Tab-separated table of C-alpha atoms in Angstrom:
chain	number	residue	atom	x	y	z
K	1447	MET	CA	60.723	34.812	-96.834
K	1448	ALA	CA	59.709	32.242	-94.473
K	1449	ASP	CA	57.011	32.797	-92.773
K	1450	PHE	CA	58.555	31.587	-89.597
K	1451	ILE	CA	62.076	31.615	-88.102
K	1452	LEU	CA	62.585	29.262	-85.569
K	1453	GLU	CA	64.712	30.828	-81.816
K	1454	ASN	CA	67.699	28.883	-80.422
K	1455	SER	CA	65.973	27.093	-76.495
K	1456	ARG	CA	68.129	29.282	-74.170
K	1457	GLU	CA	68.194	28.702	-70.227
K	1458	ILE	CA	66.694	32.335	-68.784
K	1459	PRO	CA	67.999	34.035	-65.635
K	1460	VAL	CA	65.071	34.319	-62.867
K	1461	GLU	CA	66.143	38.117	-61.899
K	1462	ALA	CA	63.853	37.307	-58.509
K	1463	ASP	CA	60.703	35.715	-56.422
K	1464	CYS	CA	58.505	37.613	-55.100
K	1465	ASP	CA	54.697	37.444	-53.594
K	1466	ILE	CA	53.290	40.082	-55.589
K	1467	LEU	CA	53.937	40.334	-59.439
K	1468	VAL	CA	52.557	43.865	-59.995
K	1469	VAL	CA	53.376	43.781	-64.671
K	1470	GLY	CA	52.479	47.486	-65.122
K	1471	GLY	CA	52.922	51.268	-63.070
K	1472	GLY	CA	49.919	53.431	-64.904
K	1473	ALA	CA	46.531	53.871	-63.268
K	1474	ALA	CA	45.465	50.004	-61.906
K	1475	GLY	CA	48.989	48.518	-61.075
K	1476	HIS	CA	50.737	51.737	-58.824
K	1477	SER	CA	47.281	51.298	-57.094
K	1478	ALA	CA	47.434	48.025	-56.792
K	1479	ALA	CA	50.900	48.207	-55.523
K	1480	ILE	CA	50.784	50.838	-53.437
K	1481	ALA	CA	47.296	48.859	-51.375
K	1482	ALA	CA	48.947	45.967	-51.307
K	1483	ALA	CA	51.704	47.755	-49.273
K	1484	ARG	CA	48.906	49.232	-47.570
K	1485	ALA	CA	47.048	46.162	-46.519
K	1486	GLY	CA	50.575	44.441	-45.033
K	1487	ALA	CA	52.100	42.398	-48.611
K	1488	LYS	CA	55.649	42.923	-47.345
K	1489	ASN	CA	57.278	41.683	-50.569
K	1490	ILE	CA	55.761	42.998	-54.107
K	1491	ILE	CA	57.750	44.284	-57.768
K	1492	LEU	CA	56.559	46.295	-59.905
K	1493	LEU	CA	57.163	46.103	-62.817
K	1494	GLU	CA	56.404	49.366	-66.026
K	1495	ARG	CA	58.138	50.211	-69.610
K	1496	TYR	CA	58.461	53.457	-68.505
K	1497	GLY	CA	60.904	55.633	-66.673
K	1498	TYR	CA	57.567	56.418	-64.644
K	1499	MET	CA	54.365	55.294	-63.047
K	1500	GLY	CA	51.054	56.300	-63.918
K	1501	GLY	CA	50.970	55.193	-68.209
K	1502	ASP	CA	47.835	57.693	-69.818
K	1503	VAL	CA	46.926	59.842	-66.969
K	1504	THR	CA	50.733	61.551	-66.569
K	1505	GLY	CA	52.373	59.918	-69.682
K	1506	GLY	CA	49.505	60.846	-72.395
K	1507	TYR	CA	48.271	63.094	-70.468
K	1508	VAL	CA	44.899	61.798	-69.707
K	1509	ILE	CA	44.814	65.268	-67.067
K	1510	MET	CA	41.027	65.124	-66.025
K	1511	VAL	CA	39.714	62.983	-63.521
K	1512	PRO	CA	36.719	62.656	-64.443
K	1513	ASN	CA	33.091	61.862	-62.112
K	1514	LEU	CA	34.129	61.274	-58.768
K	1515	SER	CA	30.583	62.458	-57.177
K	1516	TRP	CA	26.679	61.786	-57.396
K	1517	TYR	CA	25.687	64.208	-55.855
K	1518	ASN	CA	26.842	64.926	-52.708
K	1519	LYS	CA	28.309	62.389	-51.629
K	1520	PRO	CA	32.801	61.163	-53.379
K	1521	PHE	CA	32.086	58.055	-54.358
K	1522	VAL	CA	35.800	57.926	-55.669
K	1523	ARG	CA	38.390	57.534	-53.027
K	1524	GLY	CA	40.854	55.544	-51.856
K	1525	ILE	CA	43.795	55.953	-53.738
K	1526	GLN	CA	42.338	57.530	-56.365
K	1527	GLU	CA	41.121	60.510	-53.519
K	1528	GLU	CA	43.896	60.594	-52.341
K	1529	TRP	CA	46.198	61.697	-55.883
K	1530	PHE	CA	44.187	64.791	-55.699
K	1531	GLU	CA	44.339	65.598	-51.814
K	1532	ARG	CA	48.118	65.694	-52.024
K	1533	LEU	CA	48.468	67.220	-55.550
K	1534	GLU	CA	45.319	70.786	-54.486
K	1535	LYS	CA	48.804	71.506	-51.284
K	1536	ILE	CA	51.227	72.127	-55.052
K	1537	PRO	CA	50.352	75.688	-56.258
K	1538	GLY	CA	48.316	75.655	-59.520
K	1539	ALA	CA	48.571	72.190	-59.143
K	1540	VAL	CA	45.457	71.532	-60.043
K	1541	ALA	CA	42.103	73.068	-60.969
K	1542	ALA	CA	38.659	71.434	-59.494
K	1543	PRO	CA	35.291	71.754	-57.721
K	1544	SER	CA	35.660	71.087	-53.848
K	1545	LEU	CA	34.410	67.443	-52.170
K	1546	ASP	CA	32.443	70.613	-49.709
K	1547	GLU	CA	30.643	71.450	-52.548
K	1548	VAL	CA	30.123	68.505	-55.006
K	1549	GLY	CA	25.662	68.202	-55.697
K	1550	SER	CA	25.752	72.447	-55.183
K	1551	THR	CA	23.054	73.879	-57.622
K	1552	ASP	CA	24.930	77.095	-56.952
K	1553	PRO	CA	24.043	78.944	-60.418
K	1554	VAL	CA	27.131	81.176	-59.939
K	1555	LEU	CA	29.302	78.527	-58.809
K	1556	VAL	CA	27.780	76.100	-62.024
K	1557	TYR	CA	29.004	78.677	-64.444
K	1558	ARG	CA	31.969	78.666	-62.301
K	1559	TRP	CA	32.535	75.528	-63.677
K	1560	LYS	CA	30.332	74.810	-67.320
K	1561	SER	CA	33.936	75.919	-68.506
K	1562	HIS	CA	35.171	72.556	-67.871
K	1563	MET	CA	34.222	69.061	-69.042
K	1564	ASP	CA	32.638	67.516	-66.170
K	1565	CYS	CA	33.199	69.675	-63.745
K	1566	THR	CA	28.623	69.844	-64.217
K	1567	SER	CA	26.456	67.334	-63.971
K	1568	ARG	CA	26.448	66.137	-67.697
K	1569	GLY	CA	22.963	66.664	-69.827
K	1570	GLY	CA	21.296	66.740	-72.679
K	1571	TYR	CA	19.280	62.811	-72.394
K	1572	GLU	CA	15.875	63.303	-70.753
K	1573	GLY	CA	14.756	63.063	-67.374
K	1574	CYS	CA	18.396	63.453	-66.338
K	1575	LYS	CA	19.383	65.124	-62.329
K	1576	GLU	CA	19.237	69.092	-62.419
K	1577	ALA	CA	22.971	70.909	-62.871
K	1578	CYS	CA	24.950	70.969	-59.964
K	1579	LEU	CA	29.237	70.809	-59.515
K	1580	VAL	CA	30.881	67.117	-59.812
K	1581	ARG	CA	33.657	65.887	-58.450
K	1582	SER	CA	36.315	66.473	-61.614
K	1583	VAL	CA	39.617	66.887	-61.449
K	1584	TYR	CA	42.067	68.437	-63.677
K	1585	PHE	CA	46.042	68.123	-63.003
K	1586	GLU	CA	48.623	68.875	-63.803
K	1587	PRO	CA	50.450	65.716	-64.696
K	1588	ASN	CA	53.817	66.291	-63.967
K	1589	GLN	CA	53.500	66.878	-61.214
K	1590	LEU	CA	51.707	63.825	-61.043
K	1591	LYS	CA	54.354	61.870	-62.011
K	1592	ILE	CA	56.634	63.506	-58.858
K	1593	GLU	CA	54.133	62.484	-56.490
K	1594	MET	CA	53.570	58.802	-57.284
K	1595	ASP	CA	56.667	58.619	-57.219
K	1596	LYS	CA	56.737	59.570	-53.514
K	1597	MET	CA	54.051	57.334	-53.382
K	1598	LEU	CA	55.918	53.764	-53.558
K	1599	LEU	CA	58.941	55.759	-52.296
K	1600	GLU	CA	57.567	55.447	-48.887
K	1601	HIS	CA	56.521	51.729	-48.920
K	1602	ALA	CA	60.470	50.856	-49.881
K	1603	ASP	CA	60.326	48.149	-47.451
K	1604	SER	CA	57.860	46.364	-48.761
K	1605	ILE	CA	57.674	47.477	-52.707
K	1606	LYS	CA	60.623	47.087	-55.099
K	1607	VAL	CA	61.255	49.364	-58.557
K	1608	MET	CA	61.439	48.218	-62.298
K	1609	CYS	CA	61.716	50.622	-64.623
K	1610	HIS	CA	62.104	50.132	-68.407
K	1611	CYS	CA	61.352	46.491	-67.947
K	1612	TYR	CA	58.592	45.440	-70.396
K	1613	GLY	CA	56.852	42.324	-69.601
K	1614	THR	CA	56.495	40.348	-72.042
K	1615	ALA	CA	55.135	36.270	-71.504
K	1616	PRO	CA	53.607	34.770	-69.110
K	1617	ILE	CA	55.494	31.821	-66.726
K	1618	MET	CA	53.130	28.647	-66.801
K	1619	GLU	CA	52.117	25.181	-64.633
K	1620	GLY	CA	49.686	23.617	-66.063
K	1621	ASN	CA	47.199	26.198	-65.757
K	1622	THR	CA	48.509	28.890	-63.183
K	1623	ILE	CA	50.692	31.598	-63.951
K	1624	LYS	CA	53.741	31.084	-61.805
K	1625	GLY	CA	55.187	33.990	-63.223
K	1626	VAL	CA	56.356	36.741	-66.391
K	1627	PHE	CA	59.035	36.935	-68.414
K	1628	TYR	CA	60.393	39.789	-68.938
K	1629	GLU	CA	62.383	42.393	-71.148
K	1630	SER	CA	64.752	45.558	-70.945
K	1631	LYS	CA	68.564	46.620	-71.704
K	1632	GLU	CA	69.645	43.545	-69.182
K	1633	GLY	CA	68.354	41.023	-71.433
K	1634	ARG	CA	65.719	37.954	-70.878
K	1635	LYS	CA	64.553	37.386	-67.648
K	1636	ALA	CA	62.137	35.653	-65.683
K	1637	ILE	CA	60.335	37.050	-62.328
K	1638	THR	CA	58.657	34.256	-60.281
K	1639	ALA	CA	55.499	34.920	-57.898
K	1640	LYS	CA	52.716	34.320	-56.450
K	1641	ILE	CA	50.424	36.298	-57.503
K	1642	VAL	CA	49.959	37.896	-60.650
K	1643	ILE	CA	48.475	41.172	-61.548
K	1644	ASP	CA	48.170	42.475	-65.300
K	1645	ALA	CA	47.902	46.283	-65.202
K	1646	THR	CA	49.394	46.289	-68.688
K	1647	GLY	CA	45.909	47.807	-69.757
K	1648	ASP	CA	46.735	45.529	-72.799
K	1649	GLY	CA	45.855	41.870	-71.590
K	1650	ASP	CA	49.712	41.600	-72.875
K	1651	ILE	CA	49.916	38.666	-69.857
K	1652	TYR	CA	46.528	36.893	-69.434
K	1653	SER	CA	46.311	37.252	-73.524
K	1654	ARG	CA	49.070	34.695	-73.587
K	1655	ALA	CA	48.281	33.139	-70.704
K	1656	GLY	CA	44.770	31.650	-72.271
K	1657	ALA	CA	43.273	33.871	-70.642
K	1658	SER	CA	39.313	33.844	-72.706
K	1659	TYR	CA	39.286	37.922	-74.057
K	1660	SER	CA	37.769	40.005	-77.167
K	1661	SER	CA	39.689	42.792	-78.828
K	1662	MET	CA	38.059	46.689	-80.038
K	1663	SER	CA	34.552	47.199	-78.327
K	1664	ASP	CA	31.937	48.903	-80.141
K	1665	GLU	CA	31.949	50.727	-83.074
K	1666	VAL	CA	29.496	53.733	-81.429
K	1667	THR	CA	31.933	54.184	-78.729
K	1668	ARG	CA	35.026	56.643	-76.842
K	1669	ALA	CA	37.077	53.310	-76.116
K	1670	ASN	CA	37.322	52.374	-80.111
K	1671	THR	CA	39.951	54.845	-80.699
K	1672	THR	CA	42.601	56.551	-80.281
K	1673	ALA	CA	44.452	59.224	-79.118
K	1674	LEU	CA	47.522	61.812	-79.162
K	1675	VAL	CA	47.527	64.756	-76.896
K	1676	TRP	CA	49.316	67.631	-77.009
K	1677	ARG	CA	49.457	70.525	-75.047
K	1678	ILE	CA	49.211	74.627	-76.076
K	1679	GLY	CA	50.363	77.523	-74.336
K	1680	GLY	CA	49.352	81.029	-74.559
K	1681	CYS	CA	45.925	81.072	-73.616
K	1682	ASP	CA	42.923	82.811	-72.551
K	1683	GLY	CA	40.842	80.506	-70.729
K	1684	PRO	CA	38.302	82.686	-69.591
K	1685	ALA	CA	37.903	84.910	-72.504
K	1686	TYR	CA	37.295	81.511	-74.388
K	1687	ALA	CA	34.961	80.736	-71.927
K	1688	GLU	CA	32.790	84.075	-72.205
K	1689	TRP	CA	33.588	83.782	-76.589
K	1690	LYS	CA	32.420	79.719	-76.407
K	1691	ALA	CA	28.494	80.586	-74.592
K	1692	LEU	CA	27.987	83.526	-76.506
K	1693	HIS	CA	28.496	81.964	-79.972
K	1694	PRO	CA	27.606	78.045	-79.473
K	1695	ASP	CA	27.234	78.235	-83.437
K	1696	GLU	CA	30.459	78.876	-84.031
K	1697	TYR	CA	31.173	76.786	-81.412
K	1698	MET	CA	30.426	74.118	-83.313
K	1699	ALA	CA	31.545	75.348	-86.364
K	1700	LEU	CA	35.125	75.909	-85.107
K	1701	ARG	CA	34.601	72.180	-83.549
K	1702	ALA	CA	33.734	70.322	-87.297
K	1703	GLY	CA	36.668	73.453	-88.169
K	1704	LEU	CA	39.832	71.551	-86.218
K	1705	ALA	CA	37.742	68.212	-87.475
K	1706	GLU	CA	37.697	69.475	-91.355
K	1707	LYS	CA	41.838	70.237	-90.500
K	1708	ALA	CA	43.817	66.959	-89.013
K	1709	GLY	CA	40.642	64.240	-90.288
K	1710	PHE	CA	39.724	63.644	-87.153
K	1711	ARG	CA	37.844	64.789	-84.707
K	1712	SER	CA	40.130	67.633	-82.158
K	1713	ILE	CA	38.788	70.329	-79.575
K	1714	PRO	CA	40.561	72.232	-77.050
K	1715	ILE	CA	39.808	71.462	-73.400
K	1716	ALA	CA	40.408	73.273	-70.517
K	1717	SER	CA	42.637	72.893	-67.706
K	1718	ASN	CA	44.311	72.938	-64.509
K	1719	ASP	CA	45.828	75.987	-65.530
K	1720	PRO	CA	43.745	79.067	-67.924
K	1721	THR	CA	46.880	79.605	-70.038
K	1722	VAL	CA	46.900	75.751	-70.506
K	1723	PHE	CA	44.422	73.442	-73.154
K	1724	TRP	CA	44.788	70.562	-73.407
K	1725	MET	CA	43.627	69.629	-77.034
K	1726	ASN	CA	42.860	65.616	-77.372
K	1727	ASN	CA	40.863	64.286	-79.964
K	1728	TRP	CA	39.532	60.481	-81.354
K	1729	HIS	CA	41.155	58.581	-84.292
K	1730	SER	CA	38.306	56.241	-85.093
K	1731	ASN	CA	38.283	52.490	-85.456
K	1732	ARG	CA	42.089	52.075	-83.917
K	1733	ASP	CA	43.164	49.137	-81.732
K	1734	CYS	CA	45.610	50.674	-79.656
K	1735	ALA	CA	47.110	47.129	-79.375
K	1736	CYS	CA	48.283	47.290	-82.908
K	1737	VAL	CA	52.023	48.527	-84.490
K	1738	LYS	CA	50.418	50.133	-86.968
K	1739	ASP	CA	46.919	51.964	-85.214
K	1740	GLN	CA	49.936	53.003	-82.616
K	1741	THR	CA	52.454	54.880	-85.671
K	1742	GLU	CA	49.853	56.201	-87.333
K	1743	THR	CA	47.690	57.644	-84.419
K	1744	GLU	CA	51.424	59.772	-83.219
K	1745	MET	CA	52.729	60.161	-87.101
K	1746	ASN	CA	49.550	61.711	-87.917
K	1747	THR	CA	48.715	63.628	-85.119
K	1748	ARG	CA	52.438	65.154	-85.371
K	1749	ASN	CA	52.121	65.680	-88.691
K	1750	THR	CA	48.956	67.964	-88.328
K	1751	MET	CA	49.149	69.842	-85.341
K	1752	ARG	CA	50.468	73.228	-87.047
K	1753	GLU	CA	47.666	73.648	-89.063
K	1754	VAL	CA	45.311	72.808	-86.119
K	1755	LEU	CA	46.712	75.275	-83.745
K	1756	GLU	CA	46.877	77.543	-87.172
K	1757	TYR	CA	43.764	77.404	-87.619
K	1758	LEU	CA	42.683	78.163	-83.952
K	1759	LYS	CA	44.272	81.228	-84.779
K	1760	GLU	CA	42.665	82.458	-86.159
K	1761	ALA	CA	39.738	81.081	-85.191
K	1762	CYS	CA	39.453	82.170	-82.195
K	1763	PRO	CA	41.604	84.758	-82.062
K	1764	THR	CA	39.361	85.174	-78.260
K	1765	GLY	CA	40.565	82.399	-76.236
K	1766	PHE	CA	43.870	81.211	-78.934
K	1767	GLY	CA	45.170	84.127	-80.917
K	1768	ASN	CA	48.038	83.858	-78.801
K	1769	ALA	CA	48.907	80.321	-78.652
K	1770	PHE	CA	51.908	78.645	-78.746
K	1771	LEU	CA	52.968	74.550	-79.173
K	1772	TYR	CA	53.361	73.528	-75.813
K	1773	ASP	CA	54.353	70.110	-75.286
K	1774	ILE	CA	53.209	67.016	-76.780
K	1775	ALA	CA	52.636	64.006	-74.599
K	1776	PRO	CA	55.533	61.396	-74.761
K	1777	GLN	CA	53.082	58.263	-75.233
K	1778	LEU	CA	50.168	57.226	-76.880
K	1779	GLY	CA	46.484	58.182	-75.345
K	1780	THR	CA	45.356	54.364	-74.855
K	1781	ARG	CA	41.721	53.525	-74.831
K	1782	VAL	CA	41.364	49.869	-75.588
K	1783	SER	CA	42.124	47.142	-77.148
K	1784	LYS	CA	41.329	43.417	-75.414
K	1785	ARG	CA	38.368	42.443	-73.004
K	1786	LEU	CA	38.764	40.055	-70.418
K	1787	ILE	CA	35.975	37.693	-70.502
K	1788	GLY	CA	36.061	36.325	-67.304
K	1789	GLU	CA	33.991	35.265	-64.368
K	1790	TYR	CA	31.518	38.052	-64.959
K	1791	VAL	CA	31.290	39.667	-67.366
K	1792	MET	CA	29.900	43.325	-66.740
K	1793	THR	CA	26.954	45.129	-70.067
K	1794	PRO	CA	24.964	48.251	-69.835
K	1795	ASN	CA	22.767	46.091	-67.362
K	1796	ASP	CA	24.312	46.911	-64.257
K	1797	PHE	CA	23.701	50.251	-64.698
K	1798	ALA	CA	19.435	50.255	-66.069
K	1799	PHE	CA	19.038	48.225	-63.626
K	1800	ALA	CA	21.707	48.909	-60.214
K	1801	ILE	CA	22.776	44.979	-60.242
K	1802	GLU	CA	23.898	43.841	-57.095
K	1803	HIS	CA	27.349	42.086	-56.764
K	1804	ASP	CA	28.136	40.046	-53.817
K	1805	ASP	CA	32.050	40.103	-54.289
K	1806	VAL	CA	31.703	44.214	-54.870
K	1807	ILE	CA	34.946	46.120	-54.460
K	1808	ALA	CA	34.414	48.948	-56.169
K	1809	TRP	CA	31.435	51.181	-56.429
K	1810	HIS	CA	31.673	54.451	-58.601
K	1811	SER	CA	30.011	56.745	-60.248
K	1812	THR	CA	30.844	56.276	-63.739
K	1813	ILE	CA	29.641	58.483	-67.113
K	1814	SER	CA	26.810	56.800	-67.930
K	1815	GLN	CA	23.623	58.206	-68.883
K	1816	LEU	CA	21.852	55.299	-68.523
K	1817	ASN	CA	21.515	56.281	-64.349
K	1818	ASP	CA	22.372	59.514	-64.961
K	1819	CYS	CA	26.324	59.030	-63.958
K	1820	GLY	CA	25.300	57.421	-60.841
K	1821	PRO	CA	27.092	54.742	-59.065
K	1822	VAL	CA	27.554	51.248	-60.098
K	1823	GLU	CA	29.211	47.945	-58.337
K	1824	ILE	CA	31.660	46.331	-59.505
K	1825	PRO	CA	32.489	42.912	-58.541
K	1826	TYR	CA	35.933	41.308	-57.867
K	1827	ARG	CA	34.897	38.225	-61.138
K	1828	ALA	CA	35.510	41.111	-63.901
K	1829	LEU	CA	38.655	40.405	-62.425
K	1830	LEU	CA	39.679	37.261	-63.289
K	1831	PRO	CA	39.916	35.269	-65.705
K	1832	LYS	CA	36.898	32.091	-66.918
K	1833	LYS	CA	37.512	29.421	-63.825
K	1834	GLY	CA	39.612	27.023	-65.462
K	1835	GLU	CA	41.805	28.627	-67.971
K	1836	VAL	CA	44.688	30.944	-65.034
K	1837	GLU	CA	44.421	30.690	-61.802
K	1838	ASN	CA	46.338	33.256	-59.236
K	1839	LEU	CA	45.824	35.906	-62.248
K	1840	ILE	CA	43.862	39.042	-60.905
K	1841	VAL	CA	42.976	41.719	-63.917
K	1842	PRO	CA	41.942	45.081	-63.377
K	1843	GLY	CA	42.168	48.489	-65.381
K	1844	ARG	CA	41.076	49.142	-69.099
K	1845	HIS	CA	40.982	45.735	-69.700
K	1846	LEU	CA	38.881	43.402	-67.195
K	1847	SER	CA	35.812	41.535	-67.901
K	1848	ALA	CA	33.062	44.027	-69.581
K	1849	ASP	CA	31.615	43.616	-73.355
K	1850	GLY	CA	32.132	46.611	-76.095
K	1851	THR	CA	29.382	49.354	-74.583
K	1852	ALA	CA	29.337	49.323	-71.542
K	1853	ILE	CA	33.969	49.454	-71.058
K	1854	ASP	CA	33.296	52.726	-72.630
K	1855	TRP	CA	31.811	53.803	-68.497
K	1856	LEU	CA	34.333	51.919	-67.603
K	1857	ASP	CA	38.023	52.172	-69.186
K	1858	LEU	CA	38.661	55.815	-66.914
K	1859	ILE	CA	41.424	56.950	-64.679
K	1860	PRO	CA	38.857	56.220	-61.624
K	1861	GLN	CA	37.341	52.785	-63.061
K	1862	CYS	CA	41.046	52.215	-63.553
K	1863	VAL	CA	42.052	53.192	-60.245
K	1864	GLY	CA	39.684	51.301	-57.978
K	1865	THR	CA	40.400	47.769	-59.719
K	1866	GLY	CA	43.634	48.306	-59.357
K	1867	GLN	CA	43.941	49.057	-55.406
K	1868	ALA	CA	41.187	46.202	-54.737
K	1869	ALA	CA	43.469	43.769	-56.542
K	1870	GLY	CA	46.238	44.775	-54.526
K	1871	VAL	CA	44.656	43.980	-51.382
K	1872	ALA	CA	43.315	40.694	-52.407
K	1873	ALA	CA	46.636	39.895	-53.466
K	1874	TYR	CA	48.033	40.467	-50.136
K	1875	VAL	CA	44.981	38.161	-48.901
K	1876	ALA	CA	44.704	35.025	-50.785
K	1877	THR	CA	49.565	35.494	-50.335
K	1878	LYS	CA	48.610	35.681	-46.661
K	1879	ASP	CA	45.962	32.942	-46.383
K	1880	GLY	CA	47.499	31.053	-48.919
K	1881	VAL	CA	44.910	30.679	-50.680
K	1882	ILE	CA	44.673	30.598	-55.242
K	1883	ALA	CA	43.208	34.244	-56.309
K	1884	ARG	CA	39.410	32.665	-56.657
K	1885	ASP	CA	39.087	31.310	-53.544
K	1886	VAL	CA	40.332	34.507	-51.922
K	1887	ASP	CA	37.825	35.841	-48.770
K	1888	ILE	CA	36.350	38.688	-50.196
K	1889	LYS	CA	34.005	40.402	-47.116
K	1890	GLN	CA	38.024	40.498	-45.543
K	1891	VAL	CA	39.150	42.244	-49.269
K	1892	GLN	CA	36.132	44.609	-49.118
K	1893	ASP	CA	36.766	45.308	-45.018
K	1894	ILE	CA	39.754	46.022	-46.003
K	1895	LEU	CA	39.263	48.657	-49.342
K	1896	VAL	CA	36.968	50.168	-45.951
K	1897	ASP	CA	40.179	51.200	-44.047
K	1898	GLN	CA	41.544	52.422	-46.483
K	1899	ASN	CA	39.050	55.030	-47.259
K	1900	VAL	CA	36.578	52.317	-50.287
K	1901	PRO	CA	32.827	53.362	-50.250
K	1902	LEU	CA	31.263	50.528	-50.273
K	1903	PRO	CA	27.632	51.802	-48.975
K	1904	ARG	CA	25.890	47.823	-48.828
K	1905	ASN	CA	28.808	46.288	-46.241
K	1906	ALA	CA	28.260	46.875	-42.471
K	1907	LYS	CA	32.121	47.847	-41.665
K	1908	PHE	CA	30.924	51.106	-44.148
K	1909	GLU	CA	27.626	51.682	-43.173
K	1910	ALA	CA	28.420	51.429	-39.686
K	1911	LYS	CA	30.362	54.567	-40.249
K	1912	ASP	CA	28.606	56.114	-43.236
K	1913	PRO	CA	24.748	54.801	-43.851
K	1914	SER	CA	24.535	58.377	-45.323
K	1915	TYR	CA	25.760	56.777	-49.035
K	1916	LYS	CA	23.477	53.860	-49.200
K	1917	ALA	CA	20.642	56.285	-48.232
K	1918	LEU	CA	21.151	58.497	-50.249
K	1919	VAL	CA	21.606	56.077	-53.760
K	1920	GLU	CA	18.479	54.151	-52.381
K	1921	GLU	CA	16.252	57.330	-51.873
K	1922	LYS	CA	17.289	58.565	-55.674
K	1923	ASN	CA	16.515	55.098	-57.674
K	1924	HIS	CA	20.748	54.094	-58.110
K	1925	GLY	CA	19.968	57.266	-61.174
K	1926	LEU	CA	17.306	55.576	-63.340
K	1927	TYR	CA	15.068	57.690	-62.952
K	1928	THR	CA	16.183	59.081	-67.040
K	1929	ALA	CA	14.660	58.620	-70.071
K	1930	ASN	CA	16.859	55.641	-71.379
K	1931	ALA	CA	16.738	53.137	-68.168
K	1932	LYS	CA	12.920	53.253	-68.152
K	1933	LYS	CA	13.297	52.780	-72.159
K	1934	ALA	CA	15.432	49.759	-70.621
K	1935	LYS	CA	12.640	48.446	-68.307
K	1936	GLU	CA	9.980	48.323	-70.323
K	1937	LEU	CA	11.934	46.676	-72.870
K	1938	ARG	CA	13.175	43.958	-70.601
K	1939	ASP	CA	8.942	43.632	-68.991
K	1940	ALA	CA	7.824	42.776	-72.435
K	1941	GLY	CA	11.002	40.675	-73.516
K	1942	GLU	CA	11.785	42.475	-76.207
K	1943	PRO	CA	16.202	42.774	-76.721
K	1944	ILE	CA	17.097	46.059	-76.401
K	1945	ASP	CA	19.837	47.738	-77.860
K	1946	TYR	CA	21.644	49.328	-75.335
K	1947	ARG	CA	23.438	51.129	-78.653
K	1948	LYS	CA	20.830	53.765	-79.089
K	1949	PHE	CA	20.908	55.430	-75.285
K	1950	HIS	CA	24.659	55.340	-75.834
K	1951	HIS	CA	26.375	58.830	-76.195
K	1952	ILE	CA	29.582	60.257	-74.812
């Protein structure tokens, strides 16, 4: 068999021309389109390969968005918090500590939410803060799917949505991206644009445009795994939570038994509905952009679902005696494949030493146990390819520029939404001012983000409205009171290398 087949050249029809082209309608891409429209952009096209928005959130059933607050402050707001403000109007669609409750150490409330992972502060490492409530939100993915459509329809005069369109390759003129080729049931077509936002999650556009990137993640991290999430109904959430609290040894044995039955780590996690549980799983050393790994993850997970469910019913009848298969996520659970090597590469140093960036576009509380899940600054440069490689391309989402350990704290839904929102605003400012994406007026971008309810505590406009955020971070020393952070500082001060993998836990 020949190694290659020569494809005949052909003319590709140009479907449309736009100011801002967003490729991918997941958490990052959807937020980018909405933010650009709200900033003032009028000619936006959003390409999405499925028939719905949200990506992992709605299609992969990542039905919990973690660590939106630190102590008593919600650091992740903007479009991310708007999702839940909308969903809270729908009975049963959301389960989470309220914004008024975050930071509370009331033992009754802490116990109430302890059964929901990350709704109370993470412990288990030396020097962490007292247990308190955290704004981590569990939600019904199908309700969010509807709401994300509604958000787009509210801007139908500015955003043209094209579902079932798979962005496949960049259109380049020298080192400047001019648009994207895409495939659909209508064949291969092209869209030209002034600014392109690669929100594919796997770097489908930037990897073909000439931007530098790394593949996979560090083997010790959660990001180096894939999943196919499924849900079970007929559960008794409160009874299971009580059993788990009273029988910690049996709970650990249950987890081991589930992993043995499945052949990979798999655990039941509470959801927004006490009768429905989320079966999350982790297939180690899998690349979510590799066809072989994608196929094996999906088929192997489905192949073991019945056995896993029967074992769960038998081993823990208190919570799952009447459980049944509720549904299976319609798409693969993706974590990391490609990572941009951009103008700035985020590393654990950003978390361990509270590095400040003049071009900060998000200051997010995350799940890093170096800084006790405290806020870290994400710079705009982490969304840009290296200078001289690709121009007018912005790269928000889980494939942003970060090393193999830091990506584990930056590839989650809040960071996808936050960087997507910033990318959309930056694209608007660039097209409005007639400059390339790299030369955007970052102060203008930051001010618009503040207007869009994004906390940027060192921004003068934000600080004038609410100085308490900056005061909290300074009072708590950026969370650098943990034993891990202190050890990292000792090693740095001694001029010794820091192996952050030894501190890593998720």
